[in-house]
């Protein structure tokens, strides 16, 4: 029976406490007020009546305001009324005190001041002098004891409490932390860190021998540096540039260049456009998918008028320039005269001529590759009238294309004129030394040739160090399959003819 009575007593106690707390919560009334050009004292009285609190207003609080508030808590209502008019308030022991900044300064003027001594364990007190001076009141003063790394603060009780909190946060131990970089260059990272955190927040040192960075800073700054270096010290993506350079000999039907309309009609040649060349021709640019690229390539390679000049493949870092040259270096002489002695010296230099291809790939976030492409076709000739000087005829263009990973850019319109030597002779007799000259004749004819360049970018993931080898294996496998299919077709055609 006593046990049941005790349980009943606890239940009644819980209900009573809940009722009391509900009453307290219900007492926190929301403030609603609407006034136009009304004295601020009357507005404060209305707010105090609604909140059921006592009110004390300084004689320095005056002025008329216009306000409209609806169902907001007491503190927000007071902020809206007083902060807009540069007045202060505090609620203590159920009394709302409203006063001005002048009242606060007057109170501080007559407040009792005390002195405290703080010894810094980690920070240099001289470095913090400006910060501490900015926090003191007009009556306070601060003295430094740099020898003992101490600061003496004399001020009001309230100000000393604020300064003490600041000292606890400022007096943090500086830690040395070493970051060994795997991919980024230490000097580059130091420059970036200096621009972000500044010289006052930490000391940064570079160890070029180990490609490391040593930072001396507080734990808060080091945590920030950890995140920065983690984002910067990452392996750059790479792009495998696969190029195929073909030379097509043009005849009377194709003297204006390759038939691009035929390509667009038979294959999915996208984004093709024409651009004027420096030599006066028309530079053609288009884009092909992987399957269409193989088909176009096989069509061109099967033609007797097409020669494969080069099939270079080069790996380049994202955003860096890849340069391909199929040609030669032509020597030429450069004379220089010493202005002091008058002695003339001759130096041999070399100029690259032939087929140049400069590609700068940039990987986008959605898996595409933007390529800045500069093809150039140049040939050297000697000018007999100018001491056999070297002259260079150049055809070049600049374009920028965005393609999907492993899609192909096709470039055309790079037409050049060449002299081709043709020998007409009588079989057997034309090959006889000396006597054969009477049975043959040599002719030189002009031949137009167009260069067709295929560029295929392949993105190599940063985590895959063997991506190039894997790609080469896949490429060889595809070529083997293509050759087997072509050989099978040739065998079948030969069987039908028999």
Coordinates of C-alpha atoms in Angstrom, one line a residue:
X1 CA 0.0 0.0 0.0
X2 CA 2.8 2.4 0.8
X3 CA 4.5 1.5 -2.5
X4 CA 1.3 2.4 -4.4
X5 CA 1.1 5.7 -2.5
X6 CA 4.6 6.6 -3.3
X7 CA 4.1 6.0 -7.0
X8 CA 0.9 8.1 -6.9
X9 CA 2.9 10.9 -5.2
X10 CA 5.6 10.8 -8.0
X11 CA 2.9 11.0 -10.7
X12 CA 1.2 14.0 -9.1
X13 CA 4.6 15.7 -8.7
X14 CA 5.3 15.1 -12.4
X15 CA 1.9 16.5 -13.4
X16 CA 2.4 19.6 -11.2
X17 CA 5.9 20.3 -12.6
X18 CA 4.6 20.0 -16.1
X19 CA 1.8 22.4 -15.3
X20 CA 4.3 24.9 -13.8
X21 CA 6.6 24.7 -16.8
X22 CA 3.6 25.1 -19.2
X23 CA 2.6 28.2 -17.3
X24 CA 6.1 29.5 -17.5
X25 CA 6.2 28.8 -21.3
X26 CA 2.8 30.4 -21.8
X27 CA 4.1 33.5 -19.9
X28 CA 6.7 34.1 -22.7
X29 CA 4.3 36.1 -24.7
X30 CA 4.9 37.3 -28.3
X31 CA 5.1 41.1 -28.9
X32 CA 2.8 42.8 -31.4
X33 CA 2.9 46.6 -31.8
X34 CA 2.1 49.1 -34.5
X35 CA 3.0 52.8 -34.0
X36 CA 3.6 55.8 -36.3
X37 CA 5.8 58.7 -35.1
X38 CA 5.3 57.8 -31.5
X39 CA 7.7 58.6 -28.6
X40 CA 10.1 55.7 -28.1
X41 CA 9.4 55.8 -24.3
X42 CA 5.7 55.0 -24.9
X43 CA 6.7 52.2 -27.3
X44 CA 8.9 50.6 -24.6
X45 CA 6.2 50.9 -22.0
X46 CA 3.8 49.0 -24.4
X47 CA 6.4 46.3 -24.9
X48 CA 7.0 45.9 -21.2
X49 CA 3.3 45.6 -20.5
X50 CA 2.9 42.9 -23.1
X51 CA 6.0 41.0 -21.8
X52 CA 4.9 41.6 -18.1
X53 CA 8.4 42.9 -17.1
X54 CA 9.5 45.8 -15.0
X55 CA 11.0 48.8 -17.0
X56 CA 13.7 51.4 -16.2
X57 CA 14.4 54.0 -18.9
X58 CA 17.4 56.4 -18.8
X59 CA 16.7 60.1 -19.2
X60 CA 19.0 60.1 -22.3
X61 CA 16.6 57.8 -24.2
X62 CA 14.3 59.9 -26.3
X63 CA 12.9 60.4 -29.8
X64 CA 10.0 59.4 -32.0
X65 CA 9.8 56.2 -34.1
X66 CA 7.5 54.4 -36.5
X67 CA 7.3 50.6 -36.0
X68 CA 5.1 47.6 -36.9
X69 CA 5.8 44.3 -35.3
X70 CA 3.7 41.2 -35.1
X71 CA 4.1 38.1 -32.9
X72 CA 7.9 38.2 -32.3
X73 CA 9.9 37.4 -29.1
X74 CA 10.8 40.0 -26.6
X75 CA 14.5 40.1 -27.4
X76 CA 13.9 40.6 -31.1
X77 CA 11.4 43.3 -30.5
X78 CA 13.9 45.2 -28.3
X79 CA 16.6 44.8 -30.9
X80 CA 14.4 46.2 -33.6
X81 CA 13.4 49.2 -31.5
X82 CA 16.7 50.1 -29.7
X83 CA 19.6 49.0 -32.0
X84 CA 18.1 51.1 -34.9
X85 CA 18.2 54.1 -32.6
X86 CA 21.7 53.4 -31.0
X87 CA 20.4 52.4 -27.6
X88 CA 21.3 49.5 -25.3
X89 CA 19.4 47.3 -23.0
X90 CA 19.8 44.5 -20.5
X91 CA 17.4 42.3 -18.5
X92 CA 18.4 41.4 -15.0
X93 CA 16.3 40.0 -12.2
X94 CA 13.1 40.6 -14.2
X95 CA 13.9 44.3 -14.8
X96 CA 14.4 45.7 -18.3
X97 CA 17.0 48.5 -18.3
X98 CA 17.2 50.8 -21.3
X99 CA 20.2 53.2 -21.6
X100 CA 22.4 55.0 -24.1
X101 CA 26.0 54.7 -25.0
X102 CA 26.7 57.8 -23.1
X103 CA 25.2 56.2 -20.0
X104 CA 27.5 53.1 -20.6
X105 CA 30.6 55.3 -20.8
X106 CA 29.6 57.2 -17.7
X107 CA 29.1 53.9 -15.8
X108 CA 32.5 52.7 -17.0
X109 CA 34.1 56.0 -15.9
X110 CA 33.1 55.3 -12.3
X111 CA 33.5 51.6 -12.3
X112 CA 36.3 50.1 -10.2
X113 CA 39.4 49.1 -12.2
X114 CA 41.7 46.1 -11.4
X115 CA 45.0 44.9 -12.6
X116 CA 45.8 41.4 -13.9
X117 CA 49.1 39.9 -15.2
X118 CA 49.0 37.3 -18.0
X119 CA 52.1 35.2 -19.0
X120 CA 52.0 33.9 -22.6
X121 CA 53.2 30.3 -23.0
X122 CA 53.4 30.1 -26.8
X123 CA 52.7 33.4 -28.6
X124 CA 55.1 36.4 -28.6
X125 CA 53.5 39.2 -26.5
X126 CA 55.0 41.9 -28.8
X127 CA 53.1 40.5 -31.8
X128 CA 49.8 40.8 -30.0
X129 CA 50.3 44.3 -28.6
X130 CA 48.1 46.0 -31.3
X131 CA 45.2 43.5 -30.7
X132 CA 45.2 44.0 -27.0
X133 CA 45.3 47.8 -27.2
X134 CA 42.3 47.8 -29.5
X135 CA 40.3 45.9 -26.8
X136 CA 40.9 48.1 -23.7
X137 CA 38.4 50.8 -22.5
X138 CA 39.3 54.5 -22.5
X139 CA 40.2 54.2 -18.8
X140 CA 42.3 51.1 -19.2
X141 CA 45.9 50.7 -20.1
X142 CA 48.2 47.8 -21.1
X143 CA 51.9 47.3 -20.4
X144 CA 54.2 44.7 -21.9
X145 CA 57.0 42.8 -20.2
X146 CA 58.7 41.4 -23.3
X147 CA 61.6 39.8 -21.2
X148 CA 59.1 37.6 -19.3
X149 CA 56.7 37.5 -22.2
X150 CA 53.9 39.0 -20.0
X151 CA 51.2 41.6 -20.4
X152 CA 49.8 43.7 -17.6
X153 CA 46.2 44.7 -18.0
X154 CA 44.5 47.4 -15.9
X155 CA 40.8 47.9 -16.7
X156 CA 37.3 47.4 -15.6
X157 CA 36.1 44.0 -14.5
X158 CA 34.0 43.5 -17.7
X159 CA 36.9 44.5 -20.0
X160 CA 39.4 42.3 -18.3
X161 CA 37.0 39.3 -18.7
X162 CA 36.9 40.0 -22.5
X163 CA 40.6 40.4 -22.8
X164 CA 41.2 37.2 -20.8
X165 CA 39.1 35.2 -23.3
X166 CA 41.0 36.8 -26.2
X167 CA 44.4 35.9 -24.6
X168 CA 43.3 32.2 -24.2
X169 CA 42.5 32.0 -27.9
X170 CA 45.5 33.9 -29.1
X171 CA 48.1 32.1 -26.9
X172 CA 48.2 28.9 -29.0
X173 CA 51.3 26.7 -29.5
X174 CA 52.8 26.9 -33.0
X175 CA 53.6 23.4 -34.4
X176 CA 56.1 22.4 -37.1
X177 CA 54.6 20.2 -39.7
X178 CA 56.4 18.7 -42.8
X179 CA 54.5 18.0 -46.0
X180 CA 56.3 15.8 -48.6
X181 CA 54.8 16.4 -51.9
X182 CA 54.3 13.6 -54.4
X183 CA 53.1 15.5 -57.5
X184 CA 53.1 19.2 -57.0
X185 CA 56.3 21.3 -57.0
X186 CA 57.2 22.6 -53.5
X187 CA 58.1 26.1 -54.6
X188 CA 54.8 26.5 -56.5
X189 CA 52.8 25.3 -53.4
X190 CA 54.8 27.7 -51.2
X191 CA 53.8 30.6 -53.4
X192 CA 50.1 29.5 -53.3
X193 CA 50.2 29.1 -49.5
X194 CA 51.7 32.5 -49.0
X195 CA 49.0 34.1 -51.1
X196 CA 46.2 32.3 -49.1
X197 CA 47.3 32.4 -45.4
X198 CA 49.7 35.4 -45.5
X199 CA 53.0 35.9 -43.8
X200 CA 51.5 36.8 -40.4
X201 CA 49.7 33.5 -39.9
X202 CA 52.6 31.1 -40.4
X203 CA 56.2 30.6 -41.6
X204 CA 56.7 28.5 -44.7
X205 CA 60.0 26.8 -45.7
X206 CA 60.9 24.8 -48.8
X207 CA 63.2 21.7 -48.9
X208 CA 63.9 21.4 -52.6
X209 CA 66.0 18.3 -52.2
X210 CA 63.1 16.2 -50.9
X211 CA 60.4 18.4 -52.6
X212 CA 58.9 19.1 -49.2
X213 CA 57.3 22.0 -47.4
X214 CA 57.7 22.8 -43.7
X215 CA 55.1 25.0 -42.1
X216 CA 55.2 26.5 -38.6
X217 CA 51.7 27.7 -37.5
X218 CA 48.9 27.1 -35.0
X219 CA 46.8 23.9 -35.1
X220 CA 43.9 25.9 -36.6
X221 CA 46.0 27.2 -39.5
X222 CA 47.6 23.8 -40.0
X223 CA 44.2 22.2 -40.3
X224 CA 43.4 24.7 -43.1
X225 CA 46.8 24.0 -44.8
X226 CA 46.2 20.2 -44.6
X227 CA 43.0 20.7 -46.7
X228 CA 44.8 23.0 -49.2
X229 CA 47.8 20.7 -49.8
X230 CA 45.5 17.7 -50.1
X231 CA 43.7 19.5 -52.9
X232 CA 46.8 20.7 -54.6
X233 CA 49.1 17.7 -54.4
X234 CA 47.2 15.5 -56.8
X235 CA 48.5 13.7 -59.9
X236 CA 47.7 15.6 -63.1
X237 CA 45.6 13.9 -65.7
X238 CA 47.3 12.9 -68.9
X239 CA 46.2 12.8 -72.5
X240 CA 47.4 10.3 -75.1
X241 CA 47.5 12.2 -78.5
X242 CA 47.2 9.7 -81.3
X243 CA 47.8 11.2 -84.7
X244 CA 47.7 9.9 -88.2
X245 CA 49.2 12.0 -91.0
X246 CA 48.2 11.0 -94.6
X247 CA 49.4 12.5 -97.9
X248 CA 46.8 12.3 -100.7
X249 CA 48.0 13.0 -104.3
X250 CA 45.3 15.1 -106.1
X251 CA 44.4 14.6 -109.8
X252 CA 42.3 16.8 -112.1
X253 CA 39.0 15.7 -110.4
X254 CA 40.3 16.5 -106.9
X255 CA 42.6 19.4 -107.6
X256 CA 40.6 21.5 -105.1
X257 CA 41.2 19.1 -102.3
X258 CA 39.5 16.1 -100.7
X259 CA 35.8 15.7 -101.2
X260 CA 34.4 16.7 -97.8
X261 CA 30.8 16.7 -99.1
X262 CA 31.2 13.0 -99.8
X263 CA 32.5 12.4 -96.2
X264 CA 29.5 14.3 -94.7
X265 CA 27.1 12.3 -96.8
X266 CA 28.5 8.9 -96.1
X267 CA 29.8 9.2 -92.6
X268 CA 28.7 11.1 -89.5
X269 CA 31.1 14.0 -90.0
X270 CA 30.0 16.6 -87.4
X271 CA 30.9 20.3 -86.7
X272 CA 32.7 20.7 -90.0
X273 CA 33.6 24.2 -91.0
X274 CA 35.9 26.1 -93.3
X275 CA 38.6 28.5 -92.4
X276 CA 41.0 30.6 -94.5
X277 CA 44.6 29.6 -94.6
X278 CA 47.6 31.9 -94.6
X279 CA 48.5 30.6 -98.1
X280 CA 45.0 31.5 -99.4
X281 CA 43.5 28.0 -99.3
X282 CA 40.6 26.6 -97.3
X283 CA 41.3 24.8 -94.1
X284 CA 38.7 22.1 -93.3
X285 CA 37.9 20.8 -89.8
X286 CA 35.5 18.1 -88.7
X287 CA 34.8 15.6 -86.0
X288 CA 34.3 11.8 -86.3
X289 CA 33.2 9.1 -83.9
X290 CA 35.4 6.1 -83.3
X291 CA 33.7 3.8 -85.8
X292 CA 33.4 6.4 -88.5
X293 CA 37.1 7.2 -88.0
X294 CA 38.2 3.6 -88.6
X295 CA 36.0 3.5 -91.8
X296 CA 37.3 6.8 -93.2
X297 CA 40.9 5.7 -92.4
X298 CA 40.5 2.4 -94.2
X299 CA 39.0 4.1 -97.2
X300 CA 41.9 6.5 -97.5
X301 CA 44.6 3.9 -96.8
X302 CA 43.2 1.6 -99.5
X303 CA 43.6 4.3 -102.1
X304 CA 46.7 4.1 -104.3
X305 CA 47.1 7.9 -104.2
X306 CA 47.4 7.9 -100.4
X307 CA 50.6 7.6 -98.4
X308 CA 50.9 7.3 -94.6
X309 CA 53.6 9.8 -93.7
X310 CA 53.5 9.3 -89.9
X311 CA 51.5 7.7 -87.1
X312 CA 52.9 9.5 -84.0
X313 CA 51.6 8.9 -80.5
X314 CA 52.6 11.2 -77.6
X315 CA 51.5 11.5 -73.9
X316 CA 51.1 15.0 -72.6
X317 CA 50.0 16.4 -69.2
X318 CA 46.6 18.1 -69.1
X319 CA 47.0 21.8 -70.3
X320 CA 50.5 21.3 -71.7
X321 CA 51.7 21.5 -75.3
X322 CA 52.5 18.4 -77.4
X323 CA 54.6 19.1 -80.5
X324 CA 55.0 16.7 -83.4
X325 CA 57.4 17.3 -86.3
X326 CA 57.7 15.2 -89.5
X327 CA 60.4 16.8 -91.5
X328 CA 64.0 18.0 -91.3
X329 CA 66.2 20.7 -89.9
X330 CA 67.6 23.0 -92.6
X331 CA 70.9 24.8 -91.8
X332 CA 71.4 28.5 -92.4
X333 CA 74.2 30.9 -91.6
X334 CA 73.9 33.9 -89.3
X335 CA 76.6 36.6 -89.2
X336 CA 77.1 38.9 -86.2
X337 CA 79.5 41.8 -85.9
X338 CA 81.1 42.8 -82.6
X339 CA 80.5 46.5 -82.1
X340 CA 83.7 46.9 -80.1
X341 CA 86.2 44.9 -82.2
X342 CA 84.5 45.0 -85.5
X343 CA 85.1 41.2 -85.9
X344 CA 82.4 39.3 -87.9
X345 CA 81.5 35.9 -86.7
X346 CA 79.4 33.3 -88.6
X347 CA 77.1 30.9 -86.7
X348 CA 75.2 28.0 -88.2
X349 CA 71.7 27.6 -87.0
X350 CA 68.9 25.2 -88.0
X351 CA 65.3 25.7 -88.9
X352 CA 62.7 22.9 -88.6
X353 CA 60.7 22.5 -91.8
X354 CA 58.2 19.9 -92.9
X355 CA 54.9 19.0 -91.1
X356 CA 54.5 20.4 -87.7
X357 CA 51.6 19.7 -85.4
X358 CA 51.2 21.4 -82.1
X359 CA 48.3 20.3 -79.9
X360 CA 47.4 21.6 -76.4
X361 CA 44.7 19.5 -74.7
X362 CA 42.6 20.6 -71.8
X363 CA 40.4 18.1 -70.0
X364 CA 36.9 19.3 -68.9
X365 CA 35.0 18.0 -65.9
X366 CA 32.4 16.2 -68.1
X367 CA 35.0 14.0 -69.9
X368 CA 35.5 16.1 -73.0
X369 CA 38.8 17.4 -74.3
X370 CA 39.3 20.9 -75.6
X371 CA 42.2 20.9 -78.1
X372 CA 44.0 24.0 -79.4
X373 CA 45.4 22.8 -82.7
X374 CA 48.1 24.4 -84.8
X375 CA 49.0 22.5 -88.0
X376 CA 51.8 23.8 -90.2
X377 CA 53.3 22.7 -93.5
X378 CA 56.5 24.3 -94.5
X379 CA 59.2 23.7 -97.2
X380 CA 62.6 25.2 -97.6
X381 CA 64.2 26.6 -100.8
X382 CA 67.4 28.4 -101.6
X383 CA 67.4 31.9 -103.1
X384 CA 70.3 32.1 -105.5
X385 CA 69.8 35.9 -105.9
X386 CA 70.5 36.5 -102.2
X387 CA 73.7 34.5 -101.6
X388 CA 71.8 31.2 -101.6
X389 CA 69.8 32.3 -98.5
X390 CA 67.2 30.0 -97.0
X391 CA 63.6 30.8 -97.7
X392 CA 60.6 29.0 -96.2
X393 CA 57.2 28.6 -97.7
X394 CA 54.6 28.0 -94.9
X395 CA 50.9 27.0 -94.8
X396 CA 49.5 27.2 -91.2
X397 CA 46.2 27.5 -89.4
X398 CA 44.9 27.7 -85.8
X399 CA 41.7 26.2 -84.5
X400 CA 40.1 25.0 -81.3
X401 CA 37.9 21.9 -81.0
X402 CA 36.0 20.2 -78.2
X403 CA 35.6 16.5 -78.7
X404 CA 34.5 13.6 -76.6
X405 CA 37.2 11.3 -75.2
X406 CA 38.5 9.0 -78.0
X407 CA 36.6 10.8 -80.7
X408 CA 38.7 12.1 -83.7
X409 CA 39.3 15.5 -85.2
X410 CA 40.0 15.4 -88.9
X411 CA 42.0 18.3 -90.5
X412 CA 42.2 18.9 -94.3
X413 CA 42.8 21.5 -96.9
X414 CA 46.6 21.7 -96.2
X415 CA 47.5 21.6 -99.9
X416 CA 51.1 22.0 -101.2
X417 CA 52.6 22.0 -104.7
X418 CA 55.6 19.8 -105.4
X419 CA 57.9 19.2 -108.4
X420 CA 57.8 15.5 -109.3
X421 CA 60.4 14.0 -111.6
X422 CA 59.0 11.5 -114.1
X423 CA 61.2 9.2 -116.2
X424 CA 59.8 7.8 -119.5
X425 CA 62.0 5.0 -121.0
X426 CA 62.1 2.0 -123.3
X427 CA 62.2 -1.2 -121.3
X428 CA 65.6 -2.7 -120.9
X429 CA 67.2 -0.3 -123.4
X430 CA 66.5 2.7 -121.1
X431 CA 68.5 1.1 -118.3
X432 CA 71.8 0.7 -120.3
X433 CA 74.5 3.0 -118.9
X434 CA 75.3 6.0 -121.2
X435 CA 73.5 4.4 -124.2
X436 CA 70.2 4.4 -122.3
X437 CA 70.1 8.2 -122.4
X438 CA 68.9 7.9 -126.0
X439 CA 66.0 5.6 -125.1
X440 CA 64.6 7.7 -122.2
X441 CA 63.6 11.2 -121.3
X442 CA 63.2 13.0 -117.9
X443 CA 60.3 15.3 -117.2
X444 CA 59.3 17.4 -114.2
X445 CA 55.6 18.0 -113.5
X446 CA 53.8 19.9 -110.9
X447 CA 51.9 17.7 -108.4
X448 CA 49.3 18.9 -105.8
X449 CA 49.2 17.0 -102.6
X450 CA 46.9 17.4 -99.6
X451 CA 47.7 16.5 -96.1
X452 CA 44.9 14.9 -94.1
X453 CA 45.5 14.8 -90.3
X454 CA 43.6 12.7 -87.8
X455 CA 44.0 13.6 -84.1
X456 CA 42.4 11.4 -81.4
X457 CA 42.8 12.3 -77.7
X458 CA 42.5 9.6 -75.1
X459 CA 42.2 10.6 -71.4
X460 CA 44.5 8.7 -69.1
X461 CA 43.1 8.5 -65.6
X462 CA 45.5 9.8 -62.9
X463 CA 45.2 6.6 -60.9
X464 CA 46.0 4.3 -63.8
X465 CA 49.8 4.2 -64.4
X466 CA 49.4 1.4 -66.9
X467 CA 46.7 3.1 -69.0
X468 CA 49.0 3.7 -71.9
X469 CA 50.1 0.0 -72.1
X470 CA 46.5 -1.1 -71.8
X471 CA 45.5 1.2 -74.6
X472 CA 48.3 -0.1 -76.8
X473 CA 47.2 -3.6 -76.2
X474 CA 43.6 -2.8 -77.1
X475 CA 44.7 -1.0 -80.3
X476 CA 46.9 -3.9 -81.4
X477 CA 44.0 -6.3 -80.8
X478 CA 41.6 -4.1 -82.9
X479 CA 44.2 -3.8 -85.7
X480 CA 44.7 -7.6 -85.7
X481 CA 40.9 -8.2 -86.0
X482 CA 40.6 -5.7 -88.8
X483 CA 43.5 -7.4 -90.8
X484 CA 41.9 -10.8 -90.3
X485 CA 38.5 -9.5 -91.6
X486 CA 40.2 -7.9 -94.6
X487 CA 42.2 -11.0 -95.4
X488 CA 39.0 -13.1 -95.2
X489 CA 37.3 -10.8 -97.6
X490 CA 40.2 -11.0 -100.0
X491 CA 40.3 -14.8 -99.8
X492 CA 36.5 -15.0 -100.5
X493 CA 36.8 -12.7 -103.5
X494 CA 39.7 -14.8 -104.9
X495 CA 37.6 -18.0 -104.5
X496 CA 34.7 -16.5 -106.3
X497 CA 36.9 -15.4 -109.2
X498 CA 38.3 -18.9 -109.6

